[in-house]
Short mmCIF file of C-alpha atoms and ligand atoms in Angstrom, two decimals:
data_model
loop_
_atom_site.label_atom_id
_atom_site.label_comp_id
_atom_site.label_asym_id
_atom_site.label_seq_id
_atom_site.Cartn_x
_atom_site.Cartn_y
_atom_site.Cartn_z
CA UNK A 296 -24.63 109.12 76.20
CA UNK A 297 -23.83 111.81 73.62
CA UNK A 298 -19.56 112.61 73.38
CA UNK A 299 -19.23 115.77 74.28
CA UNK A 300 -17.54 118.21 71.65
CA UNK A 301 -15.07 120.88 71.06
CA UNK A 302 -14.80 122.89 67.64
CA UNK A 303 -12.01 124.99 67.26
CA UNK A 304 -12.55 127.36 64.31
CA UNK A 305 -15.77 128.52 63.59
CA UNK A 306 -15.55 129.69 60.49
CA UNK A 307 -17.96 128.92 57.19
CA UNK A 308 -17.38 125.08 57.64
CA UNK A 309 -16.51 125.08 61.19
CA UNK A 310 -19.92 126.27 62.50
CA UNK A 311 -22.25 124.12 60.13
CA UNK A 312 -19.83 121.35 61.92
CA UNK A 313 -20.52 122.62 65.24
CA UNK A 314 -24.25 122.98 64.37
CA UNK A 315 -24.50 119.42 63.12
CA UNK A 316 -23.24 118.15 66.40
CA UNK A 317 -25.98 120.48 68.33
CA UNK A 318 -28.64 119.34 66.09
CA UNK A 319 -27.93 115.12 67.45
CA UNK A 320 -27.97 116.49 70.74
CA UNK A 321 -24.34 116.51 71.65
CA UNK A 322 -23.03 118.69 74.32
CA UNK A 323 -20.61 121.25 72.04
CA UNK A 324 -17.99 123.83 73.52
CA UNK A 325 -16.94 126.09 70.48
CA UNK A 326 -13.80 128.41 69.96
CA UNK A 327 -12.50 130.61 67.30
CA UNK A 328 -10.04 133.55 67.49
CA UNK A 329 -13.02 135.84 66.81
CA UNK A 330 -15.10 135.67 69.34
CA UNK A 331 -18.36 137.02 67.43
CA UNK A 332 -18.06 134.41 64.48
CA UNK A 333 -18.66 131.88 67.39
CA UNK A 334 -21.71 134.15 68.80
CA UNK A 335 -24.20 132.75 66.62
CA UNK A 336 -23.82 129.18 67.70
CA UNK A 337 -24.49 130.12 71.27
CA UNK A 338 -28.53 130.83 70.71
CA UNK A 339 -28.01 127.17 69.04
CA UNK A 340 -27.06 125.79 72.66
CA UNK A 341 -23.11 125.94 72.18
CA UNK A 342 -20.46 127.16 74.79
CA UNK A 343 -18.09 129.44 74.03
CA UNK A 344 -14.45 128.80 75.43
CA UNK A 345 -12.38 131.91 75.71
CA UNK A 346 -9.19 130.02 75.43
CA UNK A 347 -8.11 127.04 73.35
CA UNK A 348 -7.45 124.99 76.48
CA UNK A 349 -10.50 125.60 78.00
CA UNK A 350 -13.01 124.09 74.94
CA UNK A 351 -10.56 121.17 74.97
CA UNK A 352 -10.89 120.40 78.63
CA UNK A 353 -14.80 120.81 78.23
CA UNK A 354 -14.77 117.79 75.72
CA UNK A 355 -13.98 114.17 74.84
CA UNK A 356 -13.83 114.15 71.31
CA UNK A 357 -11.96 117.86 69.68
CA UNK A 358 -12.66 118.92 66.28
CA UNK A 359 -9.93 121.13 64.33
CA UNK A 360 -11.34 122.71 61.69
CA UNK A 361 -9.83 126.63 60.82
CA UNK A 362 -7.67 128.13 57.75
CA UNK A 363 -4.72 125.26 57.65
CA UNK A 364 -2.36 123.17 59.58
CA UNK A 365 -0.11 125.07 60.18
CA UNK A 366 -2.56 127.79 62.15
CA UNK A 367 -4.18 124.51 63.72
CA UNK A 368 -0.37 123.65 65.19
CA UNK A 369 0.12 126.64 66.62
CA UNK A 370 -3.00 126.19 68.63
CA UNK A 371 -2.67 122.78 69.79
CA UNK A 372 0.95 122.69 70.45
CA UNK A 373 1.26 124.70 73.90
CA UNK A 374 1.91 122.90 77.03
CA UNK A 375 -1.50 123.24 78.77
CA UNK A 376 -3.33 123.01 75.56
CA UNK A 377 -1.25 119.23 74.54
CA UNK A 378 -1.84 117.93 78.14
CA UNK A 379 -5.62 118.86 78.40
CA UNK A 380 -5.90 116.86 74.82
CA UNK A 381 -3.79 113.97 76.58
CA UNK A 382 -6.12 110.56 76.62
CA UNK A 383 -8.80 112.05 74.10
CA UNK A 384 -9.52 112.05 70.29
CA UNK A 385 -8.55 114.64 67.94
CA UNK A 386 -10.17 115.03 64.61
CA UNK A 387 -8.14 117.15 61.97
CA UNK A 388 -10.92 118.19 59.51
CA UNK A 389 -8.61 121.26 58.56
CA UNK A 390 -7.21 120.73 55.04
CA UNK A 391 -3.75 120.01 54.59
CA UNK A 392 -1.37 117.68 52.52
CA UNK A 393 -1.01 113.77 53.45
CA UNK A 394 2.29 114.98 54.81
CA UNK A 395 1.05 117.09 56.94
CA UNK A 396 -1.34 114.99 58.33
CA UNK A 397 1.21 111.90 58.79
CA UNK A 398 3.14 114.83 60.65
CA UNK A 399 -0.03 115.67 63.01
CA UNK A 400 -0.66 112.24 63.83
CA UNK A 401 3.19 111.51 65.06
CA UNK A 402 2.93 114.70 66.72
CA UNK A 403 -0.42 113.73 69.00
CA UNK A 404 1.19 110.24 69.32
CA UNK A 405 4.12 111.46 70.75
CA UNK A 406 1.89 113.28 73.11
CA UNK A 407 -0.49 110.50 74.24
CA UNK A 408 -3.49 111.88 72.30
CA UNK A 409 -5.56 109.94 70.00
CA UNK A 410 -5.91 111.13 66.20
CA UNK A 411 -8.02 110.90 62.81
CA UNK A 412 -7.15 112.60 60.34
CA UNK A 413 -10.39 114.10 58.19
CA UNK A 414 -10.90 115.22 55.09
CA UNK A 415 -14.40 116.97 54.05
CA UNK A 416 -15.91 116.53 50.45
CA UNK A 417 -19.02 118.91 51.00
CA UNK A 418 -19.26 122.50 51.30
CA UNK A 419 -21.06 123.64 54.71
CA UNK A 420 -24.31 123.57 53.32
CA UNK A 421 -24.43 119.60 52.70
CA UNK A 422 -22.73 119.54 56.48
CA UNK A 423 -25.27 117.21 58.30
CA UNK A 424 -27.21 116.18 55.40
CA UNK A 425 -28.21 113.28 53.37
CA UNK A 426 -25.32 111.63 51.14
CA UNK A 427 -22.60 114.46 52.87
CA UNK A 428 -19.30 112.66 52.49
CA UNK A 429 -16.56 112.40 54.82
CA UNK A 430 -13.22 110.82 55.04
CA UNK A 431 -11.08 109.78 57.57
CA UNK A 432 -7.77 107.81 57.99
CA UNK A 433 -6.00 106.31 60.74
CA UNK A 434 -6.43 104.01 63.61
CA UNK A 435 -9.78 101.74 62.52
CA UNK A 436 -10.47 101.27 66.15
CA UNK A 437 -10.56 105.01 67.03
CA UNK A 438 -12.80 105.55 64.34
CA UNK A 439 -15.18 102.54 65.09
CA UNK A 440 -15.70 103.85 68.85
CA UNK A 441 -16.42 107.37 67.53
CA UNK A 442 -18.05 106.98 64.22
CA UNK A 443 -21.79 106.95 65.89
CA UNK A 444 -20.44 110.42 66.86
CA UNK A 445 -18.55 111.37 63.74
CA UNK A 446 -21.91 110.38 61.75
CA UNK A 447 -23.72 113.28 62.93
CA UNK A 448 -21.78 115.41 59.89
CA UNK A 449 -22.50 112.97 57.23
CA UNK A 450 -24.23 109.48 56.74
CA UNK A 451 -21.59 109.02 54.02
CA UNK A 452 -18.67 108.79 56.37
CA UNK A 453 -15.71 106.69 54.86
CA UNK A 454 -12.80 105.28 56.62
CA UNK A 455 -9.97 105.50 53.74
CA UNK A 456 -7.03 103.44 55.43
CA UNK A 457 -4.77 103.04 58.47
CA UNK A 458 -2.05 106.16 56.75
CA UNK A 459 -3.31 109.33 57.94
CA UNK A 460 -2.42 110.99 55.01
CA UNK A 461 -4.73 108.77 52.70
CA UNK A 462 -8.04 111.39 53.37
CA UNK A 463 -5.97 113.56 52.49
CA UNK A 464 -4.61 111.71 49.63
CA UNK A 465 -8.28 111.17 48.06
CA UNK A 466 -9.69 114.66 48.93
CA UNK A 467 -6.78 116.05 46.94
CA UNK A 468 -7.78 113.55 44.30
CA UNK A 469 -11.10 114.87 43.85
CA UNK A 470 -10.67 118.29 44.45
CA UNK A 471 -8.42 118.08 41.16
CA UNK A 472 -10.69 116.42 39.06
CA UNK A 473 -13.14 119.58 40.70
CA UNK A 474 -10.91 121.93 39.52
CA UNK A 475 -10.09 120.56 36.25
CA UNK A 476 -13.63 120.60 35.31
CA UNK A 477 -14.03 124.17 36.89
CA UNK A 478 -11.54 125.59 34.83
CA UNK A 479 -13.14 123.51 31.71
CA UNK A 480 -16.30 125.05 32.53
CA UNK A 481 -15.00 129.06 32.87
CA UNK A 482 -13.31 128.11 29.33
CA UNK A 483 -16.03 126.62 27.74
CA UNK A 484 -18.27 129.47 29.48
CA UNK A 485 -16.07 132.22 27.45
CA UNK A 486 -16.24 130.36 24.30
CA UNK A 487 -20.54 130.34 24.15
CA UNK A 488 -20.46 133.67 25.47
CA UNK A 489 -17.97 134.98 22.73
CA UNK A 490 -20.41 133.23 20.47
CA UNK A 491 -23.70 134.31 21.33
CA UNK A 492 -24.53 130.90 23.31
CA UNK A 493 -26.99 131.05 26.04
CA UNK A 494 -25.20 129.47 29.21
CA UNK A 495 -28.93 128.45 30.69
CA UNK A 496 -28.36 126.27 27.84
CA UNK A 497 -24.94 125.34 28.04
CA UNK A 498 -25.59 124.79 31.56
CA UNK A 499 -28.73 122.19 30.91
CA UNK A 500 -26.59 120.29 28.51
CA UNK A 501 -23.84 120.02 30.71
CA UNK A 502 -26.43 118.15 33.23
CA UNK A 503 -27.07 115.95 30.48
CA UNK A 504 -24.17 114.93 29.45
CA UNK A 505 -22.34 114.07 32.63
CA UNK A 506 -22.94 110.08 32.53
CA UNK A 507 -21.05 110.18 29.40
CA UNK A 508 -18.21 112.01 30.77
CA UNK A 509 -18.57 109.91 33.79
CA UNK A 510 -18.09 106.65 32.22
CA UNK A 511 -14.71 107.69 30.24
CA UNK A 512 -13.13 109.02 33.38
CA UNK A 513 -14.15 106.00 35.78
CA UNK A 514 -13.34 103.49 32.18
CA UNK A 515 -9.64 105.57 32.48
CA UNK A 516 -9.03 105.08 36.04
CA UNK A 517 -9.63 101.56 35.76
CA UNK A 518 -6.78 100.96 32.49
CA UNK A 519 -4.53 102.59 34.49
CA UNK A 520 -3.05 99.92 37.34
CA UNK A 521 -2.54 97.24 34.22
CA UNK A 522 -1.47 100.10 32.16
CA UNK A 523 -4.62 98.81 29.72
CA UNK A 524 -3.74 101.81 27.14
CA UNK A 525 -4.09 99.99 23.72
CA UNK A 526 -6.78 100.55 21.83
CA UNK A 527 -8.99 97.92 22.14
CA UNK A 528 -12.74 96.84 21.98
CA UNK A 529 -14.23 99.01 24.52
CA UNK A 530 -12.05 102.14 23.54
CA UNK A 531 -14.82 104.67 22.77
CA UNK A 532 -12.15 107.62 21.34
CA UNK A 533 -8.26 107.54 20.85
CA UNK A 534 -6.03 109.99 21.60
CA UNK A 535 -5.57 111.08 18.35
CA UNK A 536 -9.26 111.94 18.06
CA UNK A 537 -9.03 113.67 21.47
CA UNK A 538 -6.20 115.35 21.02
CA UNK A 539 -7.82 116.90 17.62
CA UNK A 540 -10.83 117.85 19.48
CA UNK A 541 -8.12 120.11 21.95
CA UNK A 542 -6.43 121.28 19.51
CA UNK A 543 -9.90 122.92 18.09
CA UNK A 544 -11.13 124.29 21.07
CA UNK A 545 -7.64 125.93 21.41
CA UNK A 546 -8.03 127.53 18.32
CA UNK A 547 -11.77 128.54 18.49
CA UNK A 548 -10.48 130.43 22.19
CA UNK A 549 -7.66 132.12 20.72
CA UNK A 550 -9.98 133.88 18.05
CA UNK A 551 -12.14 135.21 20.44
CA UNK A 552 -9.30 136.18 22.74
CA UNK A 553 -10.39 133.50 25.40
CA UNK A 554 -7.30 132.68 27.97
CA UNK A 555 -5.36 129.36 26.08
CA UNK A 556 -3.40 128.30 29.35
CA UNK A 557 -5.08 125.30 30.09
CA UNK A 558 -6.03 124.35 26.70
CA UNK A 559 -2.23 124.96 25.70
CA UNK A 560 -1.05 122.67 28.79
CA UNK A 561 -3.49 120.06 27.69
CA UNK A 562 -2.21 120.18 24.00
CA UNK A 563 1.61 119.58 25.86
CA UNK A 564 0.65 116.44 27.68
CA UNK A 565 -0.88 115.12 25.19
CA UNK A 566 1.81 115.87 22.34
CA UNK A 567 4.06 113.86 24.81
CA UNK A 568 1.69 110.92 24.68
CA UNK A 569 1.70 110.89 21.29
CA UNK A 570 5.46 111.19 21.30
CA UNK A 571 5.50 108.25 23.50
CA UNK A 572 3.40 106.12 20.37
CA UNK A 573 0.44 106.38 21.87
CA UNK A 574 -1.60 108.08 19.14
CA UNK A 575 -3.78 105.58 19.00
CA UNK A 576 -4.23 104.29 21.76
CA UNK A 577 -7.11 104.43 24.15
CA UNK A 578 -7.96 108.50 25.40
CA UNK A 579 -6.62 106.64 29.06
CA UNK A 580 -2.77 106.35 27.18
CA UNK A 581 -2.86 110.37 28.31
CA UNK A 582 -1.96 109.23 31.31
CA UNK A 583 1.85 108.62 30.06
CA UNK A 584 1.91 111.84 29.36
CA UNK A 585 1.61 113.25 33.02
CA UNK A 586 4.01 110.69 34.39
CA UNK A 587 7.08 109.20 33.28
N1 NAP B 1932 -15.86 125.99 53.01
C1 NAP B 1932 -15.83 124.82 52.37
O1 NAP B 1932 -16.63 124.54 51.45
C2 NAP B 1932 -14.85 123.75 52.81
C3 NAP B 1932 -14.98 122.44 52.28
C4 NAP B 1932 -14.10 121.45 52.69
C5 NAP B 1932 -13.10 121.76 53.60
N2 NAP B 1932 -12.99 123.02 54.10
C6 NAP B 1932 -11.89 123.31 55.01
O2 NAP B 1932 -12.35 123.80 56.25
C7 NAP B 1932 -11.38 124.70 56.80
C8 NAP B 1932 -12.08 126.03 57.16
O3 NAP B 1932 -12.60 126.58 55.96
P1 NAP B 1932 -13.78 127.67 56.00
O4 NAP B 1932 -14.44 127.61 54.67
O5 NAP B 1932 -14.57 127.53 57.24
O6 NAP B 1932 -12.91 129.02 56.07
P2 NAP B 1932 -13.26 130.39 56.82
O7 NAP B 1932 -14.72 130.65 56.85
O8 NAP B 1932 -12.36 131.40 56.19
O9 NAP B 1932 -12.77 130.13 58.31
C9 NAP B 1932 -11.41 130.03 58.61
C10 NAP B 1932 -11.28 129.69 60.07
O10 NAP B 1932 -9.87 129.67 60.40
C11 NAP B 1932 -9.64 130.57 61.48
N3 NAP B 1932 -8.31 131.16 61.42
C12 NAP B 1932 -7.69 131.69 60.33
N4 NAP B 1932 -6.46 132.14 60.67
C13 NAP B 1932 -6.32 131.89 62.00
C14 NAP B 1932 -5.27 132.10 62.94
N5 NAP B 1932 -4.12 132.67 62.58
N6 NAP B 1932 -5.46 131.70 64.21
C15 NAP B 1932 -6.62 131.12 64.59
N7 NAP B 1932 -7.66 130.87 63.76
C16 NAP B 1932 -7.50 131.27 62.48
C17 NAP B 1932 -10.71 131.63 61.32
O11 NAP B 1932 -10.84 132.37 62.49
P3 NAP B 1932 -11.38 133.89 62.42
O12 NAP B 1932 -12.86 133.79 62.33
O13 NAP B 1932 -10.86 134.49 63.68
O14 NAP B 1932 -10.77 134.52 61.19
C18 NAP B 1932 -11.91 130.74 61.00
O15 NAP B 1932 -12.38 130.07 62.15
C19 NAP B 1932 -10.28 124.87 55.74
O16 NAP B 1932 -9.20 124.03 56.03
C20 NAP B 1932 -10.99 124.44 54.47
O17 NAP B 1932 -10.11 123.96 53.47
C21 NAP B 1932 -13.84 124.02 53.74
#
């Protein structure tokens, strides 16, 4: 027997989850605050709930998935809404903070109502597919009786530990190693337009060289628990050589007029590794320079 599913929020991700569910075969009741963004999932076999309560008394298992947590609070925590979730599982796959999530879960405890906190590392287009990763944290039981269910959004669906706030913990993890290499790449974008690069191929390159970048970050995770940040045999660069290499592509953006924040706040953690006698230590010794 297929669970049978609520969505609330059917926004970009919230409908490709809602869709996923459809496409294994599972019964899905769908609500969002405006009504016509939940239209479309109707010709796809959903229901659509006019109120909160009723999409949650239509299911077993309730997906919340809209802006934040905060919005997602508001429309769990009336009366009706709390007691027609009483004795089921809810699925936070709204982003928020590992606070907030360690918040959510004591709140549905204290209300009877079972809780995994989510955390999704796709965008709604992977929803479903192949390799689409998905994290969740919690009760291991919970998520043992419903991962056949939970499965339909991913096949790479990860239970991350027994604190709810640890999916949120690692999605926050690698949404900042995302947006440090965003911002790397509008910078280093800039600099090969400024000088007459073609980004087709910047772009190929880029491809290319990602197992070497790869390596160096998973080699500088791994120093870090032992604090392994003397130069040794398998350093491959030290932080004086790194920090040079900054340090250039500082100056080569400030000629062409290219925005130095992030180059500038890389330059300041690592001038406080090096002030920490680090210079030549492994590129990991950075690390010292982000915490004390
Ligand atoms: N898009 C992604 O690639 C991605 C990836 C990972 C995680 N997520 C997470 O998924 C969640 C939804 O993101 P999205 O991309 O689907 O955003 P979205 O397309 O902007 O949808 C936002 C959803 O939140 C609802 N909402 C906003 N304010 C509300 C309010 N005051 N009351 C009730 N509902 C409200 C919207 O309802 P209306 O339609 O009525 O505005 C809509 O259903 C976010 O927490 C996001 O971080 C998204």
């Amino acid at each position: 027997m297929k669970s049978r599913i609520a969505v609330l929020g059917t926004g970009r991700m919230g409908s490709a989850l809602a869709s996923a569910f459809l496409a294994q075969g599972h019964p899905v009741t769908v609500w969002n605050r405006t009504a016509a963004r939940a239209q479309p999932l109707e010709a796809k076999g959903a229901r659509v709930a006019a109120s909160v309560e009723e999409a949650v008394a239509a299911a077993e298992l309730v997906i919340g998935n809209v802006n934040d947590y905060a919005t997602c609070a508001a429309l769990l925590e009336p009366a009706p809404v709390a007691r027609a979730l009483r004795g089921k599982l809810f699925v936070q796959l709204t982003t928020g903070s590992p606070q907030q999530a360690r918040e959510g879960a004591a709140w549905a405890q204290s209300h009877g109502i079972s809780y995994l906190a989510g955390a999704i590392m796709a965008t709604p287009d992977f929803i479903g597919q192949p390799g689409c990763t998905l994290l969740y944290a919690g009760s291991p039981q919970l998520f043992e009786a419903h991962k056949a269910a939970l499965l339909a959004l991913g096949d790479n669906t990860l239970f991350v530990g027994t604190d709810p706030g640890h999916a949120g913990v690692l999605d926050a993890a690698l949404l900042m190693v995302l947006w440090g290499s965003a911002f790397g790449t509008w910078q280093a974008a800039a600099i090969c337009e400024a000088e007459g690069f073609a980004l087709d191929a910047f772009s190929s390159s880029l491809v290319a060289t990602m197992p070497v970048i790869q390596a160096s970050l998973v080699d500088a995770i791994e120093r870090i628990p032992a604090r392994r940040f003397k130069g040794d045999e398998t350093t491959m660069a030290t932080v004086a050589t790194c920090h040079a290499s900054v340090r250039l592509i500082h100056q080569i953006s400030q000629q062409h007029g290219i925005h130095t924040g992030l180059t500038a706040a890389l330059d300041k953690i690592f001038s406080r590794a090096v002030a920490a006698g680090h210079l030549d230590g492994d590129l990991a010794a950075v690390y010292t320079g982000m915490r004390d």
